[in-house]
């Protein structure tokens, strides 16, 4: 489905330039879908904004704009409405051709690195990792679709004090690291944390163990490696259940930058960007102040000589620019890290590691809430494990499929359950918190994943009955089929908008509008019982709609079952 809107926008800009001068052709026409049929298919307020700039009556400006507008090959004659709105209605053959034309995005020649998921080694993935993983996967899919070369990076937490604590605790308890699974490692961490907080001698030993780890002590590294391998294997099982594209090849943990941390300090020091403060080396950046009005530091090296995650993140930025040659870097991390990334990006730019030609964006997101409106916790107040939630969603979907014939129940339940969770996460503005409500998520009506999946399955069944579709849309007369066709032409623009804004809820909203328009089309426009050219055209329209739903859900990381 080609995008008609950009072509019309270009024509409007050319008309403004011809009528009023080149500078006025730079104004965004701001073409929008008309809200009512009598306003045509698209409407622009360009004449009103031009009139304001030129000091002339809006309808006079609209008349001159329309006189210069060359759209006879695409539209019916433009209409001027109200104070000076210009309404455009596509010709039927234009709309049909736009639906029939294959959608293609050429290579952009740009590389984007997307940093997401980021679980911690020796801890089970929990609901807090859901949003980063689901949003990150969707954005990677969209960015690749529009022509970026995408590099996924899973910046797992596999370095630091906690590993010194755990290894010392393991030695104290004389445990064999080979016998520990991820659950055992998490319990080991909890015991070591209590020990660390209560025993100063143990804490000192743990810090020395971290030094041994960072300096490459073979015995320490072997135990640490075992912890990492067990964790990554477990993470991969969660990713497989979630249907994430992340693999172990995408893992570039904090440990990967260990050798770069001291050079980071050395370069920043040489540039005069670090200041000693209470034994730590810090960067104090202009404009970053605390609530007390005092400068907020970026602690690059701690007072004990260790390195925090600021140093690691700086090393990651430098690596992604200098080695991976990224022109765009995207970090999918919750909103609590907004200040941290503002500081990291500012310091990296000041140091010259993040050049003006590379954009760095923090894709922040809100919190998953329980039914009580508070952060989602277990009844005991603990963190909810991600596998528990996903398995429960699949079980809930499976119960809905009971008694349905012709359905691979196990496969479909997984697709519907996981898809429901993903869609609920992606369909709201990522900056907002949302309530994890399985009953609402798996509902077959409303703006839900199952509703869209069912629309796709219903189309698949209809096309099978029709014997497939190898024709084209040629006959658009009924307002319901015109409305559906018009929406289909917006797919390319919507996907491009998501790639630019990194807001996947826009794609969800679009797909829901398509599914709702499809439902109205079913009610008002018989397909299989129609005849001749009308039947062939409507079957082709159904095939085009099925492709948009399938491709759109796929970009969101959601499977579109053929039967439900």
Coordinates of C-alpha atoms in Angstrom, one line a residue:
X1 CA 0.0 0.0 0.0
X2 CA 1.6 3.2 -1.1
X3 CA 1.4 6.4 0.9
X4 CA -0.7 9.0 -0.9
X5 CA -0.4 11.6 1.9
X6 CA 3.3 12.5 1.3
X7 CA 2.6 13.1 -2.4
X8 CA -0.3 15.4 -1.6
X9 CA 1.7 17.2 1.0
X10 CA 4.5 17.8 -1.6
X11 CA 2.0 19.2 -4.1
X12 CA 0.5 21.6 -1.5
X13 CA 4.0 22.9 -0.6
X14 CA 4.7 23.5 -4.3
X15 CA 1.4 25.3 -4.7
X16 CA 2.2 27.6 -1.6
X17 CA 5.6 28.3 -3.1
X18 CA 4.2 29.1 -6.5
X19 CA 1.5 31.4 -5.1
X20 CA 3.3 33.2 -2.4
X21 CA 7.0 32.7 -2.7
X22 CA 9.6 29.9 -2.0
X23 CA 9.8 30.6 1.7
X24 CA 6.1 29.8 2.2
X25 CA 6.6 26.4 0.5
X26 CA 8.6 25.4 3.6
X27 CA 5.5 25.4 5.8
X28 CA 4.2 21.9 6.8
X29 CA 0.8 21.4 5.1
X30 CA -0.3 19.4 8.1
X31 CA -2.6 17.2 6.0
X32 CA -5.0 15.2 8.3
X33 CA -7.6 12.6 7.7
X34 CA -11.0 14.3 7.5
X35 CA -13.3 13.8 10.5
X36 CA -16.5 13.7 8.5
X37 CA -17.3 12.4 5.0
X38 CA -18.5 15.8 3.7
X39 CA -14.9 17.1 4.3
X40 CA -13.5 14.7 1.8
X41 CA -10.6 12.3 2.6
X42 CA -8.0 14.8 3.8
X43 CA -8.1 18.4 5.1
X44 CA -5.5 21.1 5.6
X45 CA -5.4 24.4 7.4
X46 CA -2.4 25.6 5.4
X47 CA -4.4 28.5 4.0
X48 CA -5.3 29.8 7.4
X49 CA -1.7 29.7 8.6
X50 CA -0.5 31.4 5.3
X51 CA -3.2 34.1 5.8
X52 CA -2.0 34.8 9.3
X53 CA 1.6 35.2 8.0
X54 CA 0.5 37.3 5.0
X55 CA -2.1 39.4 6.7
X56 CA -4.8 38.5 4.2
X57 CA -8.3 37.0 4.5
X58 CA -8.0 33.2 4.7
X59 CA -10.5 32.3 2.0
X60 CA -8.7 34.6 -0.4
X61 CA -5.5 32.8 0.4
X62 CA -7.2 29.4 0.0
X63 CA -8.5 30.4 -3.4
X64 CA -5.1 31.4 -4.6
X65 CA -3.6 28.2 -3.1
X66 CA -6.1 25.9 -4.8
X67 CA -5.6 27.8 -8.1
X68 CA -1.9 26.7 -8.0
X69 CA -2.5 23.2 -6.7
X70 CA -1.8 20.5 -9.2
X71 CA -3.7 17.4 -8.1
X72 CA -6.2 16.7 -10.9
X73 CA -4.4 13.3 -11.5
X74 CA -5.0 12.2 -7.9
X75 CA -8.1 14.0 -6.6
X76 CA -11.5 15.4 -7.4
X77 CA -11.5 19.2 -7.6
X78 CA -10.4 20.6 -4.2
X79 CA -13.1 22.3 -2.1
X80 CA -12.7 25.3 0.2
X81 CA -14.7 25.0 3.4
X82 CA -15.4 27.2 6.4
X83 CA -12.9 30.0 7.1
X84 CA -10.4 28.6 4.6
X85 CA -9.9 24.9 5.0
X86 CA -8.9 23.0 1.8
X87 CA -10.6 19.6 1.5
X88 CA -9.2 16.9 -0.8
X89 CA -11.0 13.8 -2.0
X90 CA -9.1 11.1 -3.8
X91 CA -10.3 9.8 -7.1
X92 CA -11.6 6.2 -6.8
X93 CA -8.9 4.9 -9.2
X94 CA -6.2 6.7 -7.2
X95 CA -7.3 5.1 -4.0
X96 CA -7.6 1.7 -5.6
X97 CA -4.1 2.0 -7.1
X98 CA -2.7 3.0 -3.8
X99 CA -4.1 -0.1 -2.1
X100 CA -2.8 -2.3 -4.9
X101 CA 0.7 -1.0 -5.0
X102 CA 3.3 -3.0 -3.1
X103 CA 4.8 -1.3 -0.1
X104 CA 8.6 -1.0 -0.1
X105 CA 11.1 0.8 2.0
X106 CA 14.6 1.0 0.5
X107 CA 17.8 0.8 2.6
X108 CA 18.6 4.0 4.4
X109 CA 22.3 3.4 4.7
X110 CA 22.2 4.1 8.4
X111 CA 22.9 1.9 11.4
X112 CA 20.9 2.0 14.6
X113 CA 21.9 0.3 17.9
X114 CA 19.0 -0.5 20.2
X115 CA 19.9 -1.3 23.8
X116 CA 17.0 -3.1 25.6
X117 CA 15.9 -5.8 28.0
X118 CA 19.0 -5.6 30.3
X119 CA 18.3 -8.3 33.0
X120 CA 20.8 -8.8 35.8
X121 CA 22.8 -12.0 36.0
X122 CA 21.9 -14.3 38.9
X123 CA 18.4 -12.9 39.1
X124 CA 15.3 -14.2 37.5
X125 CA 13.6 -11.9 34.9
X126 CA 10.6 -10.2 36.4
X127 CA 7.7 -8.0 35.2
X128 CA 10.0 -5.0 35.2
X129 CA 11.9 -6.5 32.2
X130 CA 8.7 -7.0 30.3
X131 CA 8.3 -3.5 29.0
X132 CA 11.9 -3.0 27.9
X133 CA 11.9 -6.3 26.0
X134 CA 8.5 -5.9 24.3
X135 CA 9.1 -2.3 23.4
X136 CA 12.6 -2.9 22.3
X137 CA 11.7 -5.8 20.0
X138 CA 8.9 -3.8 18.4
X139 CA 11.1 -0.8 17.7
X140 CA 13.8 -3.1 16.2
X141 CA 11.3 -4.6 13.9
X142 CA 9.9 -1.2 12.8
X143 CA 13.4 0.3 12.3
X144 CA 14.5 -2.6 10.2
X145 CA 11.3 -2.5 8.2
X146 CA 11.9 1.1 7.2
X147 CA 15.4 0.4 6.1
X148 CA 17.8 0.8 9.0
X149 CA 20.5 -1.7 9.7
X150 CA 19.6 -2.7 13.2
X151 CA 22.0 -4.0 15.9
X152 CA 20.4 -5.3 19.0
X153 CA 22.3 -5.0 22.3
X154 CA 21.3 -6.7 25.5
X155 CA 23.3 -4.8 28.1
X156 CA 23.0 -7.3 31.0
X157 CA 24.1 -6.5 34.5
X158 CA 27.0 -9.0 34.9
X159 CA 29.7 -7.0 36.7
X160 CA 30.2 -5.3 40.0
X161 CA 30.0 -5.7 43.8
X162 CA 27.3 -8.3 43.9
X163 CA 29.5 -10.9 42.2
X164 CA 32.2 -10.4 44.8
X165 CA 29.5 -10.9 47.5
X166 CA 28.1 -14.0 45.9
X167 CA 31.4 -15.7 45.3
X168 CA 32.5 -15.1 48.9
X169 CA 29.2 -16.4 50.2
X170 CA 29.6 -19.5 48.0
X171 CA 33.1 -20.1 49.3
X172 CA 31.9 -19.7 52.9
X173 CA 29.2 -22.2 52.4
X174 CA 31.5 -24.5 50.4
X175 CA 28.9 -24.8 47.6
X176 CA 29.8 -26.2 44.2
X177 CA 28.8 -23.6 41.6
X178 CA 28.1 -26.3 39.1
X179 CA 25.1 -27.4 41.2
X180 CA 23.3 -24.0 41.2
X181 CA 20.5 -23.1 38.8
X182 CA 19.2 -19.6 38.5
X183 CA 16.8 -19.9 41.4
X184 CA 19.8 -21.1 43.5
X185 CA 21.8 -18.2 42.4
X186 CA 19.1 -15.7 43.3
X187 CA 18.8 -17.2 46.8
X188 CA 22.6 -17.1 47.1
X189 CA 22.5 -13.4 46.2
X190 CA 19.9 -12.7 48.9
X191 CA 22.0 -14.5 51.6
X192 CA 25.1 -12.7 50.5
X193 CA 23.4 -9.3 50.5
X194 CA 22.3 -9.8 54.1
X195 CA 25.8 -11.0 55.1
X196 CA 27.4 -8.0 53.3
X197 CA 25.2 -5.5 55.1
X198 CA 25.7 -7.1 58.6
X199 CA 29.4 -8.1 58.5
X200 CA 32.1 -5.5 57.8
X201 CA 34.8 -8.1 57.4
X202 CA 32.7 -10.0 54.9
X203 CA 32.1 -6.8 53.0
X204 CA 35.8 -6.1 52.8
X205 CA 36.5 -9.6 51.5
X206 CA 33.7 -9.1 48.9
X207 CA 35.3 -5.9 47.7
X208 CA 38.7 -7.6 47.4
X209 CA 37.0 -10.4 45.4
X210 CA 35.6 -7.8 43.0
X211 CA 39.2 -6.6 42.5
X212 CA 40.2 -10.2 41.8
X213 CA 37.4 -10.5 39.3
X214 CA 38.2 -7.3 37.5
X215 CA 41.9 -8.1 37.3
X216 CA 41.2 -11.6 35.8
X217 CA 41.9 -14.0 38.6
X218 CA 41.3 -17.4 37.0
X219 CA 39.4 -19.1 39.9
X220 CA 37.2 -16.1 40.4
X221 CA 36.5 -15.7 36.7
X222 CA 35.6 -19.4 36.4
X223 CA 32.9 -19.1 39.2
X224 CA 31.6 -15.9 37.7
X225 CA 31.5 -17.4 34.2
X226 CA 29.4 -20.2 35.5
X227 CA 26.9 -17.7 37.1
X228 CA 26.7 -15.8 33.8
X229 CA 26.2 -19.0 31.7
X230 CA 23.4 -20.3 33.9
X231 CA 21.7 -16.9 33.8
X232 CA 21.9 -16.4 30.1
X233 CA 20.5 -19.9 29.4
X234 CA 17.5 -19.1 31.6
X235 CA 17.0 -15.7 30.0
X236 CA 17.0 -17.4 26.6
X237 CA 14.1 -19.6 27.7
X238 CA 12.1 -16.6 28.8
X239 CA 12.8 -14.9 25.5
X240 CA 11.7 -18.0 23.6
X241 CA 8.4 -18.0 25.6
X242 CA 7.9 -14.3 25.0
X243 CA 8.8 -14.7 21.3
X244 CA 11.6 -12.2 21.5
X245 CA 14.2 -12.0 18.8
X246 CA 17.0 -11.5 21.3
X247 CA 19.7 -14.2 21.3
X248 CA 22.9 -14.8 23.3
X249 CA 24.8 -13.2 20.4
X250 CA 23.1 -9.9 21.3
X251 CA 24.4 -10.0 24.8
X252 CA 27.1 -7.3 25.5
X253 CA 27.2 -7.1 29.2
X254 CA 28.8 -4.6 31.5
X255 CA 31.8 -6.9 31.8
X256 CA 32.5 -6.4 28.1
X257 CA 33.7 -2.8 28.8
X258 CA 35.9 -3.6 31.7
X259 CA 39.2 -2.9 29.9
X260 CA 37.8 0.4 28.6
X261 CA 36.9 1.9 32.0
X262 CA 40.4 3.2 33.0
X263 CA 40.9 4.7 29.6
X264 CA 37.6 6.5 29.9
X265 CA 38.8 8.0 33.2
X266 CA 42.1 8.9 31.6
X267 CA 40.6 10.6 28.6
X268 CA 38.1 12.6 30.7
X269 CA 40.8 13.7 33.1
X270 CA 43.1 14.8 30.3
X271 CA 40.2 16.8 28.9
X272 CA 39.8 18.5 32.2
X273 CA 36.3 17.1 32.6
X274 CA 36.7 15.3 36.0
X275 CA 36.9 16.8 39.4
X276 CA 37.9 14.9 42.6
X277 CA 35.1 15.0 45.2
X278 CA 35.4 13.1 48.4
X279 CA 37.8 10.7 46.8
X280 CA 35.6 10.0 43.8
X281 CA 36.3 11.4 40.2
X282 CA 33.2 13.2 39.0
X283 CA 32.0 15.3 36.1
X284 CA 30.0 18.3 37.0
X285 CA 28.0 19.4 33.9
X286 CA 26.4 22.8 33.5
X287 CA 22.6 22.8 34.0
X288 CA 22.4 19.7 36.2
X289 CA 21.4 20.7 39.7
X290 CA 19.8 18.9 42.6
X291 CA 16.7 20.0 44.5
X292 CA 19.0 21.9 46.9
X293 CA 20.5 23.8 43.9
X294 CA 23.8 22.1 44.2
X295 CA 25.5 20.6 41.1
X296 CA 24.7 16.9 40.4
X297 CA 27.8 14.8 39.7
X298 CA 28.3 12.0 37.3
X299 CA 30.5 9.6 39.3
X300 CA 32.8 8.1 36.8
X301 CA 35.2 6.4 39.4
X302 CA 34.2 5.7 42.9
X303 CA 36.2 6.6 46.0
X304 CA 37.3 3.0 46.4
X305 CA 38.8 3.0 42.9
X306 CA 35.9 1.0 41.4
X307 CA 33.8 2.0 38.5
X308 CA 30.1 2.5 38.5
X309 CA 27.6 2.1 35.7
X310 CA 28.2 5.7 34.5
X311 CA 31.7 4.7 33.4
X312 CA 30.3 1.5 31.7
X313 CA 27.6 3.5 29.9
X314 CA 30.1 6.0 28.7
X315 CA 32.3 3.2 27.4
X316 CA 29.2 1.7 25.6
X317 CA 28.5 5.0 23.9
X318 CA 32.0 5.3 22.7
X319 CA 32.1 1.7 21.5
X320 CA 28.8 2.0 19.6
X321 CA 30.0 5.1 17.8
X322 CA 33.6 4.3 17.1
X323 CA 33.4 0.5 16.6
X324 CA 29.8 -0.2 15.6
X325 CA 29.5 3.1 13.6
X326 CA 26.0 3.8 14.8
X327 CA 24.2 6.9 13.4
X328 CA 21.5 6.4 15.9
X329 CA 21.5 4.9 19.4
X330 CA 18.3 4.0 21.2
X331 CA 18.1 3.1 24.9
X332 CA 14.9 1.4 26.1
X333 CA 15.1 1.9 29.8
X334 CA 12.4 2.9 32.4
X335 CA 11.7 6.6 33.1
X336 CA 13.6 6.6 36.4
X337 CA 16.8 6.7 34.4
X338 CA 16.0 9.8 32.5
X339 CA 18.4 12.1 34.4
X340 CA 21.2 9.5 34.2
X341 CA 20.9 9.3 30.4
X342 CA 20.7 13.1 30.0
X343 CA 24.0 13.3 31.9
X344 CA 25.6 10.5 30.0
X345 CA 24.7 11.9 26.6
X346 CA 25.8 15.4 27.6
X347 CA 29.1 14.2 29.0
X348 CA 29.7 11.9 26.0
X349 CA 29.1 14.8 23.6
X350 CA 31.3 17.1 25.6
X351 CA 34.1 14.5 25.4
X352 CA 33.6 14.1 21.7
X353 CA 32.6 10.5 21.8
X354 CA 29.0 11.2 20.7
X355 CA 29.4 13.4 17.6
X356 CA 26.6 15.7 16.2
X357 CA 26.1 13.1 13.4
X358 CA 24.9 10.5 15.9
X359 CA 21.6 10.8 17.7
X360 CA 21.2 9.2 21.1
X361 CA 17.6 8.7 22.4
X362 CA 16.3 7.5 25.7
X363 CA 13.0 5.6 25.1
X364 CA 11.6 5.8 28.6
X365 CA 8.5 4.0 29.8
X366 CA 6.2 3.9 32.8
X367 CA 5.6 1.2 35.4
X368 CA 3.5 -2.0 35.3
X369 CA 0.8 -1.6 38.0
X370 CA -1.3 -4.2 39.8
X371 CA -5.1 -3.9 40.1
X372 CA -4.6 -1.7 43.2
X373 CA -2.9 0.9 41.0
X374 CA 0.5 0.3 42.7
X375 CA 3.6 -1.3 41.2
X376 CA 2.9 -4.9 40.4
X377 CA 4.0 -7.2 43.3
X378 CA 3.2 -10.7 44.5
X379 CA 0.8 -11.1 47.4
X380 CA 3.9 -11.4 49.7
X381 CA 5.2 -8.1 48.3
X382 CA 7.9 -9.6 46.1
X383 CA 8.7 -9.1 42.5
X384 CA 6.5 -11.0 40.0
X385 CA 8.5 -13.4 37.9
X386 CA 8.0 -12.9 34.2
X387 CA 7.5 -16.5 33.4
X388 CA 4.6 -16.8 35.9
X389 CA 2.8 -13.9 34.2
X390 CA 3.3 -15.3 30.7
X391 CA 2.3 -18.8 31.5
X392 CA -0.8 -17.5 33.2
X393 CA -1.7 -15.5 30.1
X394 CA -1.3 -18.6 27.9
X395 CA -3.5 -20.6 30.3
X396 CA -6.1 -17.9 30.2
X397 CA -6.1 -17.8 26.4
X398 CA -6.3 -21.6 26.3
X399 CA -9.5 -21.6 28.4
X400 CA -11.1 -19.3 25.8
X401 CA -10.3 -21.7 23.0
X402 CA -12.1 -24.7 24.6
X403 CA -14.5 -26.4 22.3
X404 CA -13.3 -24.6 19.1
X405 CA -12.9 -26.9 16.1
X406 CA -10.1 -26.6 13.6
X407 CA -7.7 -24.9 15.9
X408 CA -4.2 -26.0 17.0
X409 CA -5.1 -25.2 20.6
X410 CA -1.6 -25.3 22.1
X411 CA 0.0 -23.1 19.4
X412 CA -2.9 -20.7 19.2
X413 CA -3.2 -20.3 23.0
X414 CA 0.4 -19.3 23.1
X415 CA 0.1 -16.9 20.3
X416 CA -3.1 -15.3 21.8
X417 CA -1.9 -15.2 25.4
X418 CA 1.6 -13.8 24.6
X419 CA 0.1 -11.5 22.0
X420 CA -2.4 -10.2 24.5
X421 CA 0.3 -9.3 27.0
X422 CA 2.5 -7.6 24.3
X423 CA -0.4 -5.6 22.8
X424 CA -1.6 -4.4 26.2
X425 CA 2.0 -3.1 26.9
X426 CA 2.4 -1.5 23.5
X427 CA -1.0 0.0 22.9
X428 CA -0.8 2.7 25.6
X429 CA 1.6 5.6 25.4
X430 CA 4.9 4.1 26.7
X431 CA 5.4 7.0 29.0
X432 CA 2.3 6.1 31.0
X433 CA 1.9 3.5 33.7
X434 CA -0.5 0.7 32.9
X435 CA -2.5 -1.9 34.9
X436 CA -1.7 -5.5 34.3
X437 CA -5.2 -7.0 33.9
X438 CA -5.3 -10.3 32.2
X439 CA -9.1 -10.3 31.9
X440 CA -9.0 -7.2 29.8
X441 CA -5.9 -8.2 27.9
X442 CA -7.4 -11.5 26.5
X443 CA -10.8 -10.0 25.7
X444 CA -12.0 -10.6 22.2
X445 CA -13.6 -7.2 21.9
X446 CA -12.2 -3.7 22.2
X447 CA -8.7 -2.5 21.6
X448 CA -6.9 -5.8 22.4
X449 CA -4.4 -8.1 20.8
X450 CA -7.0 -11.0 20.5
X451 CA -9.5 -8.7 18.7
X452 CA -6.9 -7.9 16.0
X453 CA -5.7 -11.5 15.8
X454 CA -9.4 -12.6 15.4
X455 CA -9.9 -10.0 12.6
X456 CA -6.9 -11.6 10.8
X457 CA -8.1 -15.1 11.3
X458 CA -11.6 -14.2 10.1
X459 CA -10.1 -12.7 6.9
X460 CA -8.0 -15.9 6.4
X461 CA -11.1 -18.0 6.6
X462 CA -13.0 -15.8 4.2
X463 CA -10.2 -15.8 1.6
X464 CA -10.0 -19.6 1.9
X465 CA -13.7 -19.8 1.1
X466 CA -13.2 -17.4 -1.8
X467 CA -10.4 -19.6 -3.2
X468 CA -7.7 -17.0 -2.6
X469 CA -7.2 -13.6 -4.2
X470 CA -5.0 -12.8 -7.2
X471 CA -7.0 -9.8 -8.3
X472 CA -6.8 -6.1 -7.6
X473 CA -9.0 -3.5 -6.0
X474 CA -10.8 -1.8 -8.8
X475 CA -14.3 -0.9 -7.7
X476 CA -14.6 1.3 -4.6
X477 CA -18.1 2.7 -4.2
X478 CA -19.6 2.0 -0.9
X479 CA -18.5 4.4 1.9
X480 CA -17.5 1.5 4.1
X481 CA -15.1 0.0 1.6
X482 CA -13.7 3.5 0.7
X483 CA -13.1 4.1 4.4
X484 CA -11.2 0.8 4.8
X485 CA -9.2 1.4 1.6
X486 CA -8.3 4.9 2.7
X487 CA -7.0 3.5 6.1
X488 CA -4.9 0.9 4.3
X489 CA -3.0 3.6 2.4
X490 CA -1.9 5.0 5.8
X491 CA 0.1 1.9 6.8
X492 CA 3.4 3.2 5.4
X493 CA 3.1 6.6 6.9
X494 CA 2.2 5.1 10.3
X495 CA 5.2 2.8 10.4
X496 CA 7.5 5.6 9.3
X497 CA 6.1 7.8 12.1
X498 CA 6.8 5.1 14.7
X499 CA 10.3 4.8 13.4
X500 CA 10.8 8.5 13.8
X501 CA 9.0 9.0 17.2
X502 CA 9.8 5.5 18.7
X503 CA 6.1 5.4 19.9
X504 CA 4.7 2.0 19.1
X505 CA 1.3 2.8 20.4
X506 CA 0.7 4.8 17.2
X507 CA 0.9 1.5 15.2
X508 CA -1.5 -0.2 17.7
X509 CA -4.1 2.6 17.3
X510 CA -3.8 2.4 13.5
X511 CA -4.3 -1.3 13.4
X512 CA -7.3 -1.1 15.7
X513 CA -8.8 1.5 13.4
X514 CA -8.3 -0.8 10.5
X515 CA -10.0 -3.7 12.4
X516 CA -12.9 -1.5 13.3
X517 CA -13.3 -0.3 9.7
X518 CA -13.1 -4.0 8.6
X519 CA -16.0 -4.8 11.0
X520 CA -18.1 -2.0 9.5
X521 CA -17.2 -3.2 6.0
X522 CA -18.4 -6.8 6.8
X523 CA -21.7 -5.5 7.9
X524 CA -22.4 -3.2 4.9
X525 CA -20.6 -4.8 2.0
X526 CA -21.2 -8.5 1.2
X527 CA -18.1 -10.1 -0.2
X528 CA -18.7 -13.8 -1.1
X529 CA -22.3 -13.1 -2.3
X530 CA -21.4 -10.2 -4.4
X531 CA -20.9 -10.7 -8.1
X532 CA -18.5 -9.9 -10.9
X533 CA -16.1 -7.0 -10.6
X534 CA -17.5 -6.0 -7.2
X535 CA -16.9 -9.4 -5.7
X536 CA -13.3 -9.6 -7.1
X537 CA -12.5 -6.1 -5.9
X538 CA -13.8 -6.8 -2.4
X539 CA -11.9 -10.0 -2.1
X540 CA -8.8 -8.1 -3.1
X541 CA -9.6 -5.5 -0.5
X542 CA -9.9 -8.3 2.1
X543 CA -6.5 -9.7 1.1
X544 CA -4.9 -6.3 1.3
X545 CA -6.4 -5.8 4.8
X546 CA -5.2 -9.2 5.9
X547 CA -1.6 -8.3 4.8
X548 CA -1.7 -5.0 6.7
X549 CA -2.9 -6.7 9.9
X550 CA -0.4 -9.5 9.6
X551 CA 2.5 -7.2 8.8
X552 CA 1.5 -4.7 11.5
X553 CA 1.1 -7.4 14.2
X554 CA 4.4 -8.9 13.1
X555 CA 6.1 -5.5 13.6
X556 CA 4.7 -5.5 17.1
X557 CA 6.2 -8.9 17.7
X558 CA 2.7 -10.5 17.8
X559 CA 1.8 -13.7 15.9
X560 CA -1.3 -13.5 13.7
X561 CA -3.0 -17.0 13.8
X562 CA -4.8 -18.2 10.7
X563 CA -7.6 -19.7 12.9
X564 CA -8.9 -18.9 16.3

